[in-house]
Structure formats: C-alpha cells, structure tokens
Amino acid sequence: MLVARAMSECHMYMDLHPCERCGEADFPWTVHEAAERAGQRISSYEGDCPSCGTHRRFEFVVLDPNLPPPGLGGPEPSTIIDPGGFFEVGEWAAGALKVAPDASPDEVADAYDAAIDAVATVEEILKFLPPGADSVPEEAFTSGRGHAIRAADPGRFERSRLEATLAERRRVLVDLTARVEALRESNGW
Ligand SMILES: [Zn+2]
C-alpha cells in the first residue's frame, strides 16, 4: 500500500508514474473516492489513460488528509517518492518559472504555482539528509529513475548545492508572490 503524507503527495506521485502500458504521463482521473478503513484515510483515483485507454487506479493511505496543498508532509521524508523523484518534479517546475514582464495574470499564476513546487521539492530532498551528512545517502534512492538521476550527477544531492538551489528558488518565489499580489490589487481579485 502506498502511504502518502498528504493529498498533494498523492498527486505528485501520480505525476511521476506514467501509464504502465504506453508511457502517457497525463492521467485525468475521473473517479476519486475517500474512505475510512481501520482508522486510516484511504484515497483512490481511477480513470482511463487518454492515449491508450488502459484503466488505471491508484490507492493511497493518506496520513494527514487535512494538510492543505501545497504541503507535502511534515519533517519526515516521503516513503513513496524518492529524492530522484523530487528532483525531477523540481526540474519541471524550475523550467516554468520565467515570465515576461507583460505576462498575463494566468501566466504569472502558473509561474507562481511552479515556484511553490520548485521550492517544496528541494525542501523534500533535504529531509532525506541525516543530520550532519554532506549529501543524500545512496540508500535513500529507491526507484530506478532516482538511481539514474543520481548517477548522472551525484553532486545534485550535496547539501551545499541543495541549499544554494533552495535559496535561489525562494528568491524567485518571493518575486512571483509580489507580482501575484500586485495583480490581485490591480484586478480586484
Ligand atoms: Zn496508456
């Protein structure tokens, strides 16, 4: 059973798991069920792959279903997304941060959402670092893709580089927050 810390973690996990049959990343689930089982919150997502029609289903135990998005969990590291997975989502998000000075409100809002993910994913990778360790231990990588991402450049998972990336992405998030707020004021959102 997949144990997610929060609802947002379920969504990120599904983003990282393309269709088993055809590789399609998009999964527009159409059925969502939430249930209590043995005192645990179970959350399931079902739907058809838009490319090949395969019926897909994910079922999670959600430890803290009340943690609001974009929160992914508390101080404990994920058990279903490894540091390579967070790195991958963080790179996708970091690629969507640039907005032109004359960008539309929607474009600014999308970049703002991406900046939140870009920051959160680095914070999540740092949770895998034992106190005092200089880099994420190899045993934290539990997926084949995670191992490949680490092997391509192990320096990505060094504390100093992660902290520098986090500081930079937080600066971008602060800038985008100011832009979103300015748009809200001028448009009376
Ligand atoms: Zn498919």
PDB file of C-alpha atoms and ligand atoms in Angstrom:
ATOM      1  CA  MET A   1       0.000   0.000   0.000  1.00  0.00           C
ATOM      2  CA  LEU A   2       1.234   3.466  -0.880  1.00  0.00           C
ATOM      3  CA  VAL A   3       1.404   5.659   2.210  1.00  0.00           C
ATOM      4  CA  ALA A   4       1.240   9.357   1.366  1.00  0.00           C
ATOM      5  CA  ARG A   5       1.721  12.036   3.996  1.00  0.00           C
ATOM      6  CA  ALA A   6      -0.743  14.459   2.388  1.00  0.00           C
ATOM      7  CA  MET A   7      -3.110  14.762  -0.554  1.00  0.00           C
ATOM      8  CA  SER A   8      -0.561  16.790  -2.522  1.00  0.00           C
ATOM      9  CA  GLU A   9       1.864  13.893  -2.265  1.00  0.00           C
ATOM     10  CA  CYS A  10      -0.671  11.558  -3.933  1.00  0.00           C
ATOM     11  CA  HIS A  11      -0.900  13.952  -6.874  1.00  0.00           C
ATOM     12  CA  MET A  12       2.857  14.308  -7.194  1.00  0.00           C
ATOM     13  CA  TYR A  13       3.258  10.515  -7.050  1.00  0.00           C
ATOM     14  CA  MET A  14       0.773  10.098  -9.906  1.00  0.00           C
ATOM     15  CA  ASP A  15       2.601  12.790 -11.922  1.00  0.00           C
ATOM     16  CA  LEU A  16       5.755  10.677 -11.578  1.00  0.00           C
ATOM     17  CA  HIS A  17       4.076   7.448 -12.707  1.00  0.00           C
ATOM     18  CA  PRO A  18       3.156   7.447 -16.386  1.00  0.00           C
ATOM     19  CA  CYS A  19       0.876   4.828 -17.943  1.00  0.00           C
ATOM     20  CA  GLU A  20       2.403   1.370 -17.477  1.00  0.00           C
ATOM     21  CA  ARG A  21       1.339   0.383 -20.970  1.00  0.00           C
ATOM     22  CA  CYS A  22       2.095   3.368 -23.220  1.00  0.00           C
ATOM     23  CA  GLY A  23       4.072   5.854 -21.134  1.00  0.00           C
ATOM     24  CA  GLU A  24       1.478   8.644 -21.260  1.00  0.00           C
ATOM     25  CA  ALA A  25       2.176  11.000 -18.339  1.00  0.00           C
ATOM     26  CA  ASP A  26      -1.224  12.664 -18.290  1.00  0.00           C
ATOM     27  CA  PHE A  27      -3.774  10.946 -16.041  1.00  0.00           C
ATOM     28  CA  PRO A  28      -7.062  12.831 -15.969  1.00  0.00           C
ATOM     29  CA  TRP A  29      -8.689  10.646 -13.302  1.00  0.00           C
ATOM     30  CA  THR A  30     -12.459  10.805 -13.268  1.00  0.00           C
ATOM     31  CA  VAL A  31     -13.285   8.957 -10.057  1.00  0.00           C
ATOM     32  CA  HIS A  32     -11.951   9.940  -6.677  1.00  0.00           C
ATOM     33  CA  GLU A  33     -13.001   8.063  -3.563  1.00  0.00           C
ATOM     34  CA  ALA A  34     -12.172   8.826   0.022  1.00  0.00           C
ATOM     35  CA  ALA A  35     -12.909   6.261   2.708  1.00  0.00           C
ATOM     36  CA  GLU A  36     -12.001   5.349   6.265  1.00  0.00           C
ATOM     37  CA  ARG A  37     -10.596   1.877   6.727  1.00  0.00           C
ATOM     38  CA  ALA A  38      -9.282   0.628  10.079  1.00  0.00           C
ATOM     39  CA  GLY A  39      -8.993   4.218  11.230  1.00  0.00           C
ATOM     40  CA  GLN A  40      -6.982   5.263   8.197  1.00  0.00           C
ATOM     41  CA  ARG A  41      -7.934   7.611   5.414  1.00  0.00           C
ATOM     42  CA  ILE A  42      -7.876   5.839   2.057  1.00  0.00           C
ATOM     43  CA  SER A  43      -7.872   7.932  -1.088  1.00  0.00           C
ATOM     44  CA  SER A  44      -8.188   6.386  -4.532  1.00  0.00           C
ATOM     45  CA  TYR A  45      -8.057   7.782  -8.062  1.00  0.00           C
ATOM     46  CA  GLU A  46      -9.372   5.998 -11.127  1.00  0.00           C
ATOM     47  CA  GLY A  47      -9.648   6.749 -14.800  1.00  0.00           C
ATOM     48  CA  ASP A  48      -8.649   5.784 -18.316  1.00  0.00           C
ATOM     49  CA  CYS A  49      -5.324   6.646 -19.926  1.00  0.00           C
ATOM     50  CA  PRO A  50      -6.122   9.316 -22.547  1.00  0.00           C
ATOM     51  CA  SER A  51      -3.660   7.761 -25.025  1.00  0.00           C
ATOM     52  CA  CYS A  52      -4.247   4.007 -24.890  1.00  0.00           C
ATOM     53  CA  GLY A  53      -7.441   3.677 -22.859  1.00  0.00           C
ATOM     54  CA  THR A  54      -5.917   1.431 -20.183  1.00  0.00           C
ATOM     55  CA  HIS A  55      -7.905   1.659 -16.967  1.00  0.00           C
ATOM     56  CA  ARG A  56      -5.650   2.975 -14.231  1.00  0.00           C
ATOM     57  CA  ARG A  57      -6.107   3.138 -10.488  1.00  0.00           C
ATOM     58  CA  PHE A  58      -4.027   4.428  -7.594  1.00  0.00           C
ATOM     59  CA  GLU A  59      -4.853   3.829  -3.943  1.00  0.00           C
ATOM     60  CA  PHE A  60      -3.162   5.599  -1.055  1.00  0.00           C
ATOM     61  CA  VAL A  61      -3.311   5.729   2.700  1.00  0.00           C
ATOM     62  CA  VAL A  62      -3.158   9.460   3.488  1.00  0.00           C
ATOM     63  CA  LEU A  63      -1.642  10.139   6.901  1.00  0.00           C
ATOM     64  CA  ASP A  64      -2.735  13.782   7.147  1.00  0.00           C
ATOM     65  CA  PRO A  65      -5.636  14.399   4.764  1.00  0.00           C
ATOM     66  CA  ASN A  66      -6.191  17.830   6.341  1.00  0.00           C
ATOM     67  CA  LEU A  67      -2.768  19.186   5.446  1.00  0.00           C
ATOM     68  CA  PRO A  68      -3.686  21.814   2.852  1.00  0.00           C
ATOM     69  CA  PRO A  69      -1.959  21.932  -0.549  1.00  0.00           C
ATOM     70  CA  PRO A  70       0.782  22.570  -1.431  1.00  0.00           C
ATOM     71  CA  GLY A  71       2.003  20.927   1.797  1.00  0.00           C
ATOM     72  CA  LEU A  72       3.575  17.546   1.123  1.00  0.00           C
ATOM     73  CA  GLY A  73       4.178  16.442   4.695  1.00  0.00           C
ATOM     74  CA  GLY A  74       5.890  17.186   7.975  1.00  0.00           C
ATOM     75  CA  PRO A  75       9.595  16.919   8.775  1.00  0.00           C
ATOM     76  CA  GLU A  76       9.741  13.200   7.978  1.00  0.00           C
ATOM     77  CA  PRO A  77      10.837  12.199   4.448  1.00  0.00           C
ATOM     78  CA  SER A  78       8.484  10.663   1.927  1.00  0.00           C
ATOM     79  CA  THR A  79       8.143   6.888   1.714  1.00  0.00           C
ATOM     80  CA  ILE A  80       6.687   6.857  -1.812  1.00  0.00           C
ATOM     81  CA  ILE A  81       8.712   9.498  -3.688  1.00  0.00           C
ATOM     82  CA  ASP A  82      12.482   9.233  -3.516  1.00  0.00           C
ATOM     83  CA  PRO A  83      14.961  12.129  -3.788  1.00  0.00           C
ATOM     84  CA  GLY A  84      15.286  11.494  -7.540  1.00  0.00           C
ATOM     85  CA  GLY A  85      11.528  11.865  -7.965  1.00  0.00           C
ATOM     86  CA  PHE A  86      11.500  15.173  -6.119  1.00  0.00           C
ATOM     87  CA  PHE A  87      14.485  16.315  -8.167  1.00  0.00           C
ATOM     88  CA  GLU A  88      12.624  15.506 -11.374  1.00  0.00           C
ATOM     89  CA  VAL A  89       9.455  17.381 -10.359  1.00  0.00           C
ATOM     90  CA  GLY A  90      11.639  20.275  -9.193  1.00  0.00           C
ATOM     91  CA  GLU A  91      13.333  20.482 -12.591  1.00  0.00           C
ATOM     92  CA  TRP A  92       9.960  20.504 -14.385  1.00  0.00           C
ATOM     93  CA  ALA A  93       8.825  23.295 -12.072  1.00  0.00           C
ATOM     94  CA  ALA A  94      12.054  25.266 -12.418  1.00  0.00           C
ATOM     95  CA  GLY A  95      11.573  25.200 -16.191  1.00  0.00           C
ATOM     96  CA  ALA A  96       8.264  27.036 -15.809  1.00  0.00           C
ATOM     97  CA  LEU A  97       9.404  29.960 -13.661  1.00  0.00           C
ATOM     98  CA  LYS A  98      10.270  32.522 -16.320  1.00  0.00           C
ATOM     99  CA  VAL A  99       7.548  35.052 -17.034  1.00  0.00           C
ATOM    100  CA  ALA A 100       7.748  38.018 -19.371  1.00  0.00           C
ATOM    101  CA  PRO A 101       7.247  41.496 -17.871  1.00  0.00           C
ATOM    102  CA  ASP A 102       3.955  41.766 -19.801  1.00  0.00           C
ATOM    103  CA  ALA A 103       2.760  38.233 -18.951  1.00  0.00           C
ATOM    104  CA  SER A 104      -0.956  37.658 -18.474  1.00  0.00           C
ATOM    105  CA  PRO A 105      -2.332  37.091 -14.960  1.00  0.00           C
ATOM    106  CA  ASP A 106      -2.768  33.384 -15.801  1.00  0.00           C
ATOM    107  CA  GLU A 107       0.861  33.084 -16.871  1.00  0.00           C
ATOM    108  CA  VAL A 108       2.019  34.744 -13.657  1.00  0.00           C
ATOM    109  CA  ALA A 109      -0.255  32.447 -11.615  1.00  0.00           C
ATOM    110  CA  ASP A 110       1.162  29.358 -13.376  1.00  0.00           C
ATOM    111  CA  ALA A 111       4.730  30.501 -12.710  1.00  0.00           C
ATOM    112  CA  TYR A 112       3.805  31.153  -9.078  1.00  0.00           C
ATOM    113  CA  ASP A 113       2.427  27.591  -8.729  1.00  0.00           C
ATOM    114  CA  ALA A 114       5.610  26.242 -10.336  1.00  0.00           C
ATOM    115  CA  ALA A 115       7.741  28.280  -7.922  1.00  0.00           C
ATOM    116  CA  ILE A 116       5.917  26.711  -4.972  1.00  0.00           C
ATOM    117  CA  ASP A 117       6.720  23.231  -6.341  1.00  0.00           C
ATOM    118  CA  ALA A 118      10.295  24.244  -7.170  1.00  0.00           C
ATOM    119  CA  VAL A 119      10.869  25.261  -3.544  1.00  0.00           C
ATOM    120  CA  ALA A 120       8.923  22.396  -1.946  1.00  0.00           C
ATOM    121  CA  THR A 121      10.778  19.689  -3.880  1.00  0.00           C
ATOM    122  CA  VAL A 122      14.186  20.882  -2.645  1.00  0.00           C
ATOM    123  CA  GLU A 123      12.844  21.075   0.908  1.00  0.00           C
ATOM    124  CA  GLU A 124      11.661  17.468   0.472  1.00  0.00           C
ATOM    125  CA  ILE A 125      15.071  16.275  -0.779  1.00  0.00           C
ATOM    126  CA  LEU A 126      16.745  17.928   2.244  1.00  0.00           C
ATOM    127  CA  LYS A 127      14.526  15.816   4.544  1.00  0.00           C
ATOM    128  CA  PHE A 128      16.452  12.725   3.372  1.00  0.00           C
ATOM    129  CA  LEU A 129      19.727  14.156   4.686  1.00  0.00           C
ATOM    130  CA  PRO A 130      20.684  12.734   8.077  1.00  0.00           C
ATOM    131  CA  PRO A 131      21.887  15.446  10.498  1.00  0.00           C
ATOM    132  CA  GLY A 132      25.445  16.383   9.696  1.00  0.00           C
ATOM    133  CA  ALA A 133      25.556  14.441   6.398  1.00  0.00           C
ATOM    134  CA  ASP A 134      27.036  16.239   3.390  1.00  0.00           C
ATOM    135  CA  SER A 135      24.856  14.535   0.817  1.00  0.00           C
ATOM    136  CA  VAL A 136      21.735  12.395   0.489  1.00  0.00           C
ATOM    137  CA  PRO A 137      22.746   8.765   1.202  1.00  0.00           C
ATOM    138  CA  GLU A 138      22.567   6.394  -1.728  1.00  0.00           C
ATOM    139  CA  GLU A 139      20.116   4.095   0.097  1.00  0.00           C
ATOM    140  CA  ALA A 140      17.522   6.896   0.063  1.00  0.00           C
ATOM    141  CA  PHE A 141      17.159   6.322  -3.693  1.00  0.00           C
ATOM    142  CA  THR A 142      14.582   3.577  -4.118  1.00  0.00           C
ATOM    143  CA  SER A 143      13.437   3.943  -7.729  1.00  0.00           C
ATOM    144  CA  GLY A 144      15.270   3.062 -10.916  1.00  0.00           C
ATOM    145  CA  ARG A 145      14.823   6.592 -12.211  1.00  0.00           C
ATOM    146  CA  GLY A 146      16.018   8.005  -8.923  1.00  0.00           C
ATOM    147  CA  HIS A 147      19.229   5.974  -9.158  1.00  0.00           C
ATOM    148  CA  ALA A 148      19.763   7.115 -12.751  1.00  0.00           C
ATOM    149  CA  ILE A 149      19.252  10.779 -11.829  1.00  0.00           C
ATOM    150  CA  ARG A 150      21.758  10.439  -9.007  1.00  0.00           C
ATOM    151  CA  ALA A 151      24.291   8.590 -11.166  1.00  0.00           C
ATOM    152  CA  ALA A 152      24.109  11.299 -13.850  1.00  0.00           C
ATOM    153  CA  ASP A 153      25.363  13.892 -11.347  1.00  0.00           C
ATOM    154  CA  PRO A 154      25.700  12.872  -7.682  1.00  0.00           C
ATOM    155  CA  GLY A 155      26.596  16.490  -6.839  1.00  0.00           C
ATOM    156  CA  ARG A 156      22.929  17.396  -7.265  1.00  0.00           C
ATOM    157  CA  PHE A 157      22.287  15.806  -3.900  1.00  0.00           C
ATOM    158  CA  GLU A 158      25.021  17.514  -1.916  1.00  0.00           C
ATOM    159  CA  ARG A 159      23.752  19.621   0.970  1.00  0.00           C
ATOM    160  CA  SER A 160      25.601  22.771  -0.127  1.00  0.00           C
ATOM    161  CA  ARG A 161      24.192  22.621  -3.663  1.00  0.00           C
ATOM    162  CA  LEU A 162      20.673  21.844  -2.446  1.00  0.00           C
ATOM    163  CA  GLU A 163      20.774  24.747  -0.010  1.00  0.00           C
ATOM    164  CA  ALA A 164      22.019  27.123  -2.720  1.00  0.00           C
ATOM    165  CA  THR A 165      19.252  25.963  -5.070  1.00  0.00           C
ATOM    166  CA  LEU A 166      16.683  26.388  -2.303  1.00  0.00           C
ATOM    167  CA  ALA A 167      17.836  29.931  -1.564  1.00  0.00           C
ATOM    168  CA  GLU A 168      17.674  30.852  -5.255  1.00  0.00           C
ATOM    169  CA  ARG A 169      14.225  29.316  -5.760  1.00  0.00           C
ATOM    170  CA  ARG A 170      12.923  31.050  -2.622  1.00  0.00           C
ATOM    171  CA  ARG A 171      14.075  34.380  -4.058  1.00  0.00           C
ATOM    172  CA  VAL A 172      12.125  33.639  -7.249  1.00  0.00           C
ATOM    173  CA  LEU A 173       9.068  32.673  -5.192  1.00  0.00           C
ATOM    174  CA  VAL A 174       9.243  35.947  -3.249  1.00  0.00           C
ATOM    175  CA  ASP A 175       9.379  37.906  -6.539  1.00  0.00           C
ATOM    176  CA  LEU A 176       6.463  35.972  -8.020  1.00  0.00           C
ATOM    177  CA  THR A 177       4.431  36.343  -4.816  1.00  0.00           C
ATOM    178  CA  ALA A 178       4.863  40.119  -5.114  1.00  0.00           C
ATOM    179  CA  ARG A 179       3.734  40.008  -8.760  1.00  0.00           C
ATOM    180  CA  VAL A 180       0.673  37.892  -7.929  1.00  0.00           C
ATOM    181  CA  GLU A 181      -0.253  40.301  -5.139  1.00  0.00           C
ATOM    182  CA  ALA A 182       0.183  43.328  -7.385  1.00  0.00           C
ATOM    183  CA  LEU A 183      -2.099  41.709  -9.982  1.00  0.00           C
ATOM    184  CA  ARG A 184      -4.665  40.896  -7.291  1.00  0.00           C
ATOM    185  CA  GLU A 185      -4.739  44.522  -6.205  1.00  0.00           C
ATOM    186  CA  SER A 186      -4.966  45.953  -9.692  1.00  0.00           C
ATOM    187  CA  ASN A 187      -7.654  43.461 -10.763  1.00  0.00           C
ATOM    188  CA  GLY A 188      -9.583  43.464  -7.506  1.00  0.00           C
ATOM    189  CA  TRP A 189      -9.308  39.653  -7.147  1.00  0.00           C
TER     190      TRP A 189
HETATM  191 ZN    ZN B   1      -1.611   4.488 -21.793  1.00  0.00          ZN
END
